[in-house]
XYZ file of C-alpha atoms in Angstrom:
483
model
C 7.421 -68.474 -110.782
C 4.531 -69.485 -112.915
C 1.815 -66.973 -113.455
C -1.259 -68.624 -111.670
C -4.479 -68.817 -113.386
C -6.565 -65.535 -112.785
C -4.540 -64.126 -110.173
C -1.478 -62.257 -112.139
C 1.361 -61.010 -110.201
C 2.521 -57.483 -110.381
C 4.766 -54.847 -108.235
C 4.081 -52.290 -105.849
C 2.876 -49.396 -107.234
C 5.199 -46.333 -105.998
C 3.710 -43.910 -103.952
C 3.329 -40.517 -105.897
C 5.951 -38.081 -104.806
C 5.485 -34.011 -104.330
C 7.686 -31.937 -106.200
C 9.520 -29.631 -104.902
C 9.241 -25.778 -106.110
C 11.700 -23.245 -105.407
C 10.552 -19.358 -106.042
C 12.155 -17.857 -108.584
C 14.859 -14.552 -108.022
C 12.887 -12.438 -110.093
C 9.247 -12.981 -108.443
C 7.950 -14.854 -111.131
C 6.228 -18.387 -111.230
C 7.857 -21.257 -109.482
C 9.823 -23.369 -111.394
C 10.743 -26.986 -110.190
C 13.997 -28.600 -109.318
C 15.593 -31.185 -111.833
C 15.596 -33.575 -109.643
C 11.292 -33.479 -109.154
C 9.092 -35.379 -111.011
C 6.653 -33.962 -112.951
C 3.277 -33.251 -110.985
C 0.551 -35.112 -111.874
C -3.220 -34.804 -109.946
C -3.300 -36.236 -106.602
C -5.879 -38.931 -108.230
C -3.953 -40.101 -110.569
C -1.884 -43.413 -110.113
C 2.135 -43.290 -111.050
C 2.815 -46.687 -113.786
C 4.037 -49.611 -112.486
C 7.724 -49.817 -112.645
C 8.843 -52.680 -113.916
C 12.066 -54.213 -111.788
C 11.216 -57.763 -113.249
C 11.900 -59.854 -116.534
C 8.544 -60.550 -116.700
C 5.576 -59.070 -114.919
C 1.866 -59.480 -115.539
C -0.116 -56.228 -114.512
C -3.606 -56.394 -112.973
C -5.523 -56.077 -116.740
C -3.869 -58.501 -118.072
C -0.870 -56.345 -119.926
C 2.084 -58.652 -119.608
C 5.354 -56.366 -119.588
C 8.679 -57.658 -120.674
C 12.336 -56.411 -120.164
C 15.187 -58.726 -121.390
C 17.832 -59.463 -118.984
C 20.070 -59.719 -121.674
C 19.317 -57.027 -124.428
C 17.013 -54.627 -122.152
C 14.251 -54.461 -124.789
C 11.308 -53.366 -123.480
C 7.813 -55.224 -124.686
C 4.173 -55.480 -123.825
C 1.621 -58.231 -124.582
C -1.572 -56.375 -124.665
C -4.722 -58.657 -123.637
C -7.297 -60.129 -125.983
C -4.783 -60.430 -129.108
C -3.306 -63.586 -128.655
C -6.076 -66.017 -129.775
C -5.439 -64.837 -133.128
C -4.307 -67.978 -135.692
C -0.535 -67.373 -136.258
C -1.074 -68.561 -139.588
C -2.707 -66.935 -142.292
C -4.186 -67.895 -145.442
C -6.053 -64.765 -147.427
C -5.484 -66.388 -150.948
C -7.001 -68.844 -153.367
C -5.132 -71.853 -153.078
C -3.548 -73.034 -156.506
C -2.934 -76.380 -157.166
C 0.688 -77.463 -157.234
C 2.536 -77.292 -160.432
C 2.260 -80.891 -162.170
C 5.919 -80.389 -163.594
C 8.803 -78.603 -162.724
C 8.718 -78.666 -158.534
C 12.208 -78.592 -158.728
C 12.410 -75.181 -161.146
C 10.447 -73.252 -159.000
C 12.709 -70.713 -157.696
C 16.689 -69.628 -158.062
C 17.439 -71.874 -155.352
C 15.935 -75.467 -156.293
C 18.053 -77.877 -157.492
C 16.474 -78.355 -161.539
C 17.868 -74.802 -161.604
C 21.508 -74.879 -159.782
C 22.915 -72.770 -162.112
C 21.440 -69.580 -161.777
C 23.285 -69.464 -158.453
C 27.218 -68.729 -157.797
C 29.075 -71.232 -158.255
C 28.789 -74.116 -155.981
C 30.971 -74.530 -152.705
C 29.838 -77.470 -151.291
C 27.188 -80.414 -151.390
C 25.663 -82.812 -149.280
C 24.727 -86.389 -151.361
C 22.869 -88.515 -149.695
C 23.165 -92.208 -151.145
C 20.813 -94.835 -151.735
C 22.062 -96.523 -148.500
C 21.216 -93.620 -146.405
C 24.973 -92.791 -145.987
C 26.148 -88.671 -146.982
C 28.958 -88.015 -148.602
C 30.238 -84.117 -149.420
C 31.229 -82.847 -152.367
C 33.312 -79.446 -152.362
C 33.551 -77.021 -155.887
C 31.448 -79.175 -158.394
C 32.323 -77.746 -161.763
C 29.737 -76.377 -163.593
C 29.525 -79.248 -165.961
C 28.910 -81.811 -163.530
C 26.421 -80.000 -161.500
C 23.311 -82.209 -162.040
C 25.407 -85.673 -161.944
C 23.706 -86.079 -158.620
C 20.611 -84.611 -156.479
C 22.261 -82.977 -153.581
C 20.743 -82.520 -150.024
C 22.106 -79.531 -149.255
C 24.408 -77.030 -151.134
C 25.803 -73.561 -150.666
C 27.173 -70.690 -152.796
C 28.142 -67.259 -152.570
C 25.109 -64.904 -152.178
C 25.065 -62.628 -155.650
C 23.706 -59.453 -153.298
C 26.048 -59.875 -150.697
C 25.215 -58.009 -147.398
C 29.308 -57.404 -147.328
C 30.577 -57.740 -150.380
C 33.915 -59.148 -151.703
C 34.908 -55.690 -152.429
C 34.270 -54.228 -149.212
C 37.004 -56.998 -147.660
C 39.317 -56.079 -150.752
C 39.128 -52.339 -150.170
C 39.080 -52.348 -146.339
C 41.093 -55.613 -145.153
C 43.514 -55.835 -148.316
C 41.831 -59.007 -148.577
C 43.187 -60.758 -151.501
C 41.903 -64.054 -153.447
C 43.970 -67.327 -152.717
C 45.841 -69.121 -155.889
C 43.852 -71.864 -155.036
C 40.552 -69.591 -155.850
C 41.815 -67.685 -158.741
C 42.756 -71.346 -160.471
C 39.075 -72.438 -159.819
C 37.712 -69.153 -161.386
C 39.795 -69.888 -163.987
C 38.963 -73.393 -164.791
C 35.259 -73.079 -164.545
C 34.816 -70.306 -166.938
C 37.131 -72.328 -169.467
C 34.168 -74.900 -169.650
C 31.336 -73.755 -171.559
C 28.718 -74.201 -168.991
C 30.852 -72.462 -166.692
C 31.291 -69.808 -168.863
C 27.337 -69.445 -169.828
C 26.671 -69.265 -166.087
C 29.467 -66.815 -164.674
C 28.337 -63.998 -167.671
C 24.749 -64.374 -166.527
C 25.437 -63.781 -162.939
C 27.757 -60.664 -163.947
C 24.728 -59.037 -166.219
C 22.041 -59.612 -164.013
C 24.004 -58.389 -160.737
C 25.274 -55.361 -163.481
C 21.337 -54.830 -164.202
C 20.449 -54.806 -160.356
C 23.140 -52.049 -160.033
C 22.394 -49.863 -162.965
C 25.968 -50.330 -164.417
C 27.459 -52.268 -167.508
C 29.459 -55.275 -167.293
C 33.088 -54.678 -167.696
C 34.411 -55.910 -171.201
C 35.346 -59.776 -171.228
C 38.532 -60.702 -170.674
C 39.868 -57.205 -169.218
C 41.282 -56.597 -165.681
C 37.541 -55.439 -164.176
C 35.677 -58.369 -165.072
C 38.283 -61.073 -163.895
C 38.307 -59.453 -160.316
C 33.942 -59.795 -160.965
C 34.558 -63.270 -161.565
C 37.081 -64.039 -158.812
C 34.583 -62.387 -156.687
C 31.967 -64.257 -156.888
C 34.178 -67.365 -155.652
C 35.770 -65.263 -152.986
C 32.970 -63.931 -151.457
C 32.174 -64.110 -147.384
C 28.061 -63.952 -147.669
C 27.276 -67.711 -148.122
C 23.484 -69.428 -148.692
C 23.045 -72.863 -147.345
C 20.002 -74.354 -149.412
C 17.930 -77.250 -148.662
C 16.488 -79.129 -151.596
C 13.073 -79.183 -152.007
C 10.676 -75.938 -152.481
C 7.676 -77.689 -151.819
C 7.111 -81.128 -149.290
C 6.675 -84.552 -150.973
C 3.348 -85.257 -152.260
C 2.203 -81.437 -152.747
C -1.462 -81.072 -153.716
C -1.399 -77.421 -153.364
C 1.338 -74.701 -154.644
C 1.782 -73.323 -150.990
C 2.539 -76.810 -149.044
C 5.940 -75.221 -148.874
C 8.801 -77.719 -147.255
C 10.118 -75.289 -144.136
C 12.437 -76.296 -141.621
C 9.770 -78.536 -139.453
C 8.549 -80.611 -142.375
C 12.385 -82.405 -143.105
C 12.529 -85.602 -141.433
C 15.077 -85.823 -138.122
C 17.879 -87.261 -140.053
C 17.453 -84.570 -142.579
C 17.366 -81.634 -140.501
C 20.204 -82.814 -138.084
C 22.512 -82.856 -141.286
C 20.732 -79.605 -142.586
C 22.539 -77.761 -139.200
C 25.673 -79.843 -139.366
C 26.456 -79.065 -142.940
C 25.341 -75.305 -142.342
C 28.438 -75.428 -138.623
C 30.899 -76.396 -140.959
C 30.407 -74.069 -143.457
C 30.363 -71.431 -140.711
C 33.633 -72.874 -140.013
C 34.782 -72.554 -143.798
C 33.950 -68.558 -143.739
C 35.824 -68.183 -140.605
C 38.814 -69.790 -142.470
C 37.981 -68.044 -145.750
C 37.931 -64.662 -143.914
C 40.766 -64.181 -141.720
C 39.617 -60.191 -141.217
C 36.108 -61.103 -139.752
C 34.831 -60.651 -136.490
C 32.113 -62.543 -136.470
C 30.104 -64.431 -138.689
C 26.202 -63.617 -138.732
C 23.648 -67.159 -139.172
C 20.105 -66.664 -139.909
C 17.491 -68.259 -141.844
C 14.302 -65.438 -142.748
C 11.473 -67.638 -143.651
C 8.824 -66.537 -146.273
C 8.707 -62.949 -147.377
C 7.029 -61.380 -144.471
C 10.277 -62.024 -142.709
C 12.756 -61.182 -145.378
C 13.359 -64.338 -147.770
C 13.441 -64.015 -151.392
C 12.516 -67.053 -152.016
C 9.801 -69.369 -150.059
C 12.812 -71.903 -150.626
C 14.327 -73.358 -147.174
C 17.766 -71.718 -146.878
C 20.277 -70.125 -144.365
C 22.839 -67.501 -144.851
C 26.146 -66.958 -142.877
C 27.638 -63.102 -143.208
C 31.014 -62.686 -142.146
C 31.339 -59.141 -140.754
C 34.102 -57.308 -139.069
C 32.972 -56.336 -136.132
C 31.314 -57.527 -132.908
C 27.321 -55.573 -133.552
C 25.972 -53.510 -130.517
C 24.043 -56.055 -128.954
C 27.166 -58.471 -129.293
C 29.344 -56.182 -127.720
C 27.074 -55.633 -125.172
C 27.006 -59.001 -124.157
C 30.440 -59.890 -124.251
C 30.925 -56.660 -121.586
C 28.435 -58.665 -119.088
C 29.840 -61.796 -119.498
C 32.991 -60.649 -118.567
C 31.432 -59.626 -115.058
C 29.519 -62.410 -114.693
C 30.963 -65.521 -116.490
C 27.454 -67.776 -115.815
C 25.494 -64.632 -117.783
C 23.563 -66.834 -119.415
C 22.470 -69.358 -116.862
C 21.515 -66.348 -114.978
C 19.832 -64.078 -117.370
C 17.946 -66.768 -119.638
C 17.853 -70.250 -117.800
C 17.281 -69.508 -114.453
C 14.779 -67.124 -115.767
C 12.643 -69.431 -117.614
C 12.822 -71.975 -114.823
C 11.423 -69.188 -112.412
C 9.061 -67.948 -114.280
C 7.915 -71.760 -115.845
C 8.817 -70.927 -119.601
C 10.496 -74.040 -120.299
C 9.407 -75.774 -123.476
C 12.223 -78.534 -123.895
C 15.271 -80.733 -122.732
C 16.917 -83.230 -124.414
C 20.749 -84.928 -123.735
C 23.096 -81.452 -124.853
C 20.402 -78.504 -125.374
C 17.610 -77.059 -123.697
C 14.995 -74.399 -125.217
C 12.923 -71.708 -123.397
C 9.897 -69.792 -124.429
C 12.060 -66.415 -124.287
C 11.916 -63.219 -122.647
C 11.902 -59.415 -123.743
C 11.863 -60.016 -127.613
C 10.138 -57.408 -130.010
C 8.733 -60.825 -131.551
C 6.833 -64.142 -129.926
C 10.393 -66.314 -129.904
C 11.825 -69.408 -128.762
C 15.286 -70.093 -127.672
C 17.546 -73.047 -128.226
C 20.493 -73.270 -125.725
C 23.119 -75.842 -126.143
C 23.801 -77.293 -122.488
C 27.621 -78.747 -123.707
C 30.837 -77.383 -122.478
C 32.129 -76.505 -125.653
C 31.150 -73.277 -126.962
C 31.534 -72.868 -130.894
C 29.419 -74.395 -132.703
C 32.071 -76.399 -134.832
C 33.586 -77.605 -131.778
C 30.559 -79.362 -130.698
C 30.583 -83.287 -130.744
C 28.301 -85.052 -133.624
C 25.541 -85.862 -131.056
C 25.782 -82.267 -129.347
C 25.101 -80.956 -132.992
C 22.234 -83.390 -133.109
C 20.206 -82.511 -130.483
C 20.901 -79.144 -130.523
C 19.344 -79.679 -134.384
C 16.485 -81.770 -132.926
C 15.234 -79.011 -130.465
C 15.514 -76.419 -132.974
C 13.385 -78.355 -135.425
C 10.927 -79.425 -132.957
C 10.190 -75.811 -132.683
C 9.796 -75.025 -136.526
C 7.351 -78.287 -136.500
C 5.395 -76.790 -133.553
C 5.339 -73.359 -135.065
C 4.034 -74.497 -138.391
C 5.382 -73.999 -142.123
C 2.751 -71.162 -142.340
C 4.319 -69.015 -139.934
C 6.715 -66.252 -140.858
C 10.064 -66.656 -138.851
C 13.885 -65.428 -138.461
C 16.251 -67.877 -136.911
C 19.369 -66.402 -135.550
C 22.286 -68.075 -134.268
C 24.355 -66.745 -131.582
C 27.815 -67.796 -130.412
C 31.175 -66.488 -128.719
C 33.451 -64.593 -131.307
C 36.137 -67.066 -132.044
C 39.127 -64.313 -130.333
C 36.603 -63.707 -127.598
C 37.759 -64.745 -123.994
C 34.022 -64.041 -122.422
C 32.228 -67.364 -122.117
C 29.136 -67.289 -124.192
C 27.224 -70.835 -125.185
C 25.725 -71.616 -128.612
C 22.213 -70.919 -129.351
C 19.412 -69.924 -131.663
C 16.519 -67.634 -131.011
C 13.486 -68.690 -133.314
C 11.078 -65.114 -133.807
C 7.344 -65.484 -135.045
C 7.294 -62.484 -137.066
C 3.679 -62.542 -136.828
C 3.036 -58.644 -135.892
C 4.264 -55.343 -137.321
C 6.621 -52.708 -135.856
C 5.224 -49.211 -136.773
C 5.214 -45.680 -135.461
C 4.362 -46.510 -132.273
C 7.668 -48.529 -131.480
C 9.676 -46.065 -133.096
C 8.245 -42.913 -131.182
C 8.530 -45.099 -127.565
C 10.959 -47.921 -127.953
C 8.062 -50.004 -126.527
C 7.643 -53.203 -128.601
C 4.448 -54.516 -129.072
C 3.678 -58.021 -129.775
C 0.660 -60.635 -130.108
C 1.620 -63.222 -127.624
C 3.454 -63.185 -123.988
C 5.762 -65.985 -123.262
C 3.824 -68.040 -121.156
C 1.096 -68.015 -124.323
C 3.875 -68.925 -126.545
C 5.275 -71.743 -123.977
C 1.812 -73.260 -123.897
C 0.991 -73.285 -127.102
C 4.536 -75.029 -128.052
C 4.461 -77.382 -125.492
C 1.004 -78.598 -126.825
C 1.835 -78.928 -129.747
C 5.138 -80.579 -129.401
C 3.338 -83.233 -127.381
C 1.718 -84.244 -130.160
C 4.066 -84.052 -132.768
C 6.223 -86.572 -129.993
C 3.515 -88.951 -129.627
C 3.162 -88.882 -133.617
C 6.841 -89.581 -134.230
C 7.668 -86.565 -135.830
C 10.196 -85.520 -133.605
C 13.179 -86.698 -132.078
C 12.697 -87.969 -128.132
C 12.855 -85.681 -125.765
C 11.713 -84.202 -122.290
C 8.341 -81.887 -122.661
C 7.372 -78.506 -120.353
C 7.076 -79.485 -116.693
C 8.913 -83.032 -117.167
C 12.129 -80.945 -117.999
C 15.227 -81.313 -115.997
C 18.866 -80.689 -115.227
C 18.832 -77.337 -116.896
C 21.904 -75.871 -116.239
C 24.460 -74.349 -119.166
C 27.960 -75.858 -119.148
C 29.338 -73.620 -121.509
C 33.308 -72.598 -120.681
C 33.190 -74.558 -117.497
C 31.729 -77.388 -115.539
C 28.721 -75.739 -113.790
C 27.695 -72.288 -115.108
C 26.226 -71.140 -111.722
């Protein structure tokens, strides 16, 4: 149910028990039993226990406990007002050459990254066209959408899959390594990579040519840790160096083939990896929440194992196949936290997150992401883009992606979970495990649904249904009905 204006709900309050004391055998003080609580004055009110997701106590302290994770949060009052965004700089005019040399990862300087994997070209008549292992040579023959590469600092590194999995390079890889360092340009760029990621690590580069530095080389095509790229660094039209281009300034088309291109190359590290688990999407945007670079990209870690909270999951949804529906729709539908509905995905303001987030749900039957339809990709990418347009380029962010581990037999849908990362954990989360955060979800719901609204009326988002308006929300994942 929807908290009503001025009248928050909140439990019982438990009555205060007695403990019970026991003497002791040698006459000395009473000691309580285990099973007593520890005595408090008579005065003194026992904390409400929270039983629900989402409970709003009579101050105004919202308390949160996901159904799904069981992290524990609390909105306190009087701190969510506060303007997400925050500019405490000079502005600095935007540079009046070189917007596309800004950083590692725009496109005017494609080859201080690993070599390519893929590209997305998008042609004069609007059609795209991909282009897999550009040589080196041949890398600025076109402007590419979208690109990825092999992350130099992998999270999990090529060697960790060689030493551990007896994971071995295919001929087909070792034949490309060999063919792009046989080109000059090739061979410019693959030494560079090997010194500075030598540098980073305090170590020398192994002598050219010998044993060592062919398995460097090899690895940096053969890696599992890839970066999916976007083009620009800042939006068309830039009048000031921080008009940065995130995920809510591409146009519709742009973004829906920014999330298609990034599926299948999930897909591609899934076949590239037969040893992983799972593989790990996320997109940190601007450096408060982990990018290097204020330059639009995702990465996708393969990893070998399920995670905790992964593991976790996959143990309730085998008790309760409709988990989801249960634990995250149903629960924003009682409670009135939904934000959006189009044709295949819903998304929720969501519950019990250390952060203010937003959850994307696809509503389709099919489950991976790479075995959605092209439209089911496409409005699962509309929703999700909505929300970066509502949340604002300015905002600090992590977008994860969730899905069912490929060998998994628990039903789990696709989805993304959007975090404003717009607060600090510090010693007060670590000593309690209580997570602290700016804005409950109803403040977050209203504030999206505002905004989105607008940004609908304005054009700037794809068609779809807004807060209250929102129906058929049920998850279809696995199965007809998940209910």
């Amino acid at each position: 149910m929807r908290r009503p204006g001025g009248t928050p709900r909140w439990p019982r309050w438990p009555a205060v028990r007695s403990r019970r004391v026991r003497p002791t055998p040698t006459g000395g003080p009473p000691r309580t039993t285990r099973s007593s609580p520890r005595a408090r004055p008579p005065h003194v009110r026992v904390a409400p226990v929270v039983t629900e997701p989402l409970v709003a106590l009579a101050d105004g302290t919202v308390k949160q406990v996901s159904p799904l994770t069981g992290t524990t949060v609390w909105t306190v009052p009087g701190r969510g007002g506060r303007p997400l965004e925050h500019h405490d700089h000079v502005r600095s005019g935007a540079p009046e050459g070189g917007r596309d040399e800004l950083c590692a990862f725009c496109w005017g300087r494609m080859a201080q990254t690993t070599p390519e994997k893929s590209r997305l070209v998008v042609g004069a008549d609007g059609s795209a066209r991909t282009f897999d292992e550009v040589p080196a040579s041949r890398l600025h023959e076109d402007c590419p959408e979208v690109r990825s590469f092999g992350n130099l600092f992998e999270i999990v590194s090529a060697r960790y899959w060689r030493t551990n999995h007896g994971a071995r390079p295919t001929p087909h890889l070792q034949e490309r390594a060999r063919a792009y360092v046989e080109e000059p340009a090739g061979r410019a760029q693959v030494e560079a990579l090997l010194a500075a990621r030598a540098a980073a690590a305090g170590e020398p580069v192994p002598p050219v040519r010998s044993p060592m530095w062919w398995q460097d080389v090899v690895d940096l095509f053969a890696g599992s840790h890839d970066v999916v790229v976007a083009r620009r660094h800042l939006i068309d039209g830039a009048r000031y160096g921080d008009e940065l281009a995130g995920a809510g300034t591409l146009g519709i088309d742009e973004h829906r083939r920014f999330i298609a291109f990034t599926v299948e190359s999930m897909r591609r590290v899934y076949l590239a990896q037969p040893a992983a688990r799972y593989v790990a999407v996320f997109q940190n945007w601007l450096s408060a929440a982990g990018a290097s670079f204020d330059h639009l990209h995702k990465q996708l870690v393969a990893i070998d194992e399920d995670g905790p909270q992964l593991a976790r999951e996959l143990r309730l949804a085998a008790t309760d196949p409709a988990l989801y529906q249960h634990a995250a729709l149903d629960v924003a539908v009682r409670y009135g936290l939904v934000v959006a509905r189009n044709e295949h995905a819903v998304a929720v303001a969501g519950v019990g997150h250390r952060y203010p987030s937003l959850e994307v749900y696809s509503t389709a039957t099919a489950q991976l992401p790479w075995e959605h339809t092209p439209e089911q990709i496409a409005a699962f990418a509309d929703l999700l883009h909505a929300l970066h347009a509502a949340t604002g380029a300015g905002v600090p962010s992590n977008e994860e992606w969730h899905h069912r581990p490929p060998d998994a037999r628990e039903p789990m849908p696709w989805r993304a979970v959007l975090k404003w990362r717009v607060s600090t954990l510090a010693g007060f989360e670590g000593a309690t495990r209580i997570n602290v955060n700016t804005l409950d979800p109803w403040q977050v719901r209203d504030r999206v649904v505002q905004r989105l609204v607008d940004l609908r009326a304005a054009g700037l988002v794809a068609p779809m249904a807004v807060g209250d308006r929102c129906e058929d929300l049920v998850l279809r994942y696995g199965q007809e009905v998940a209910r």
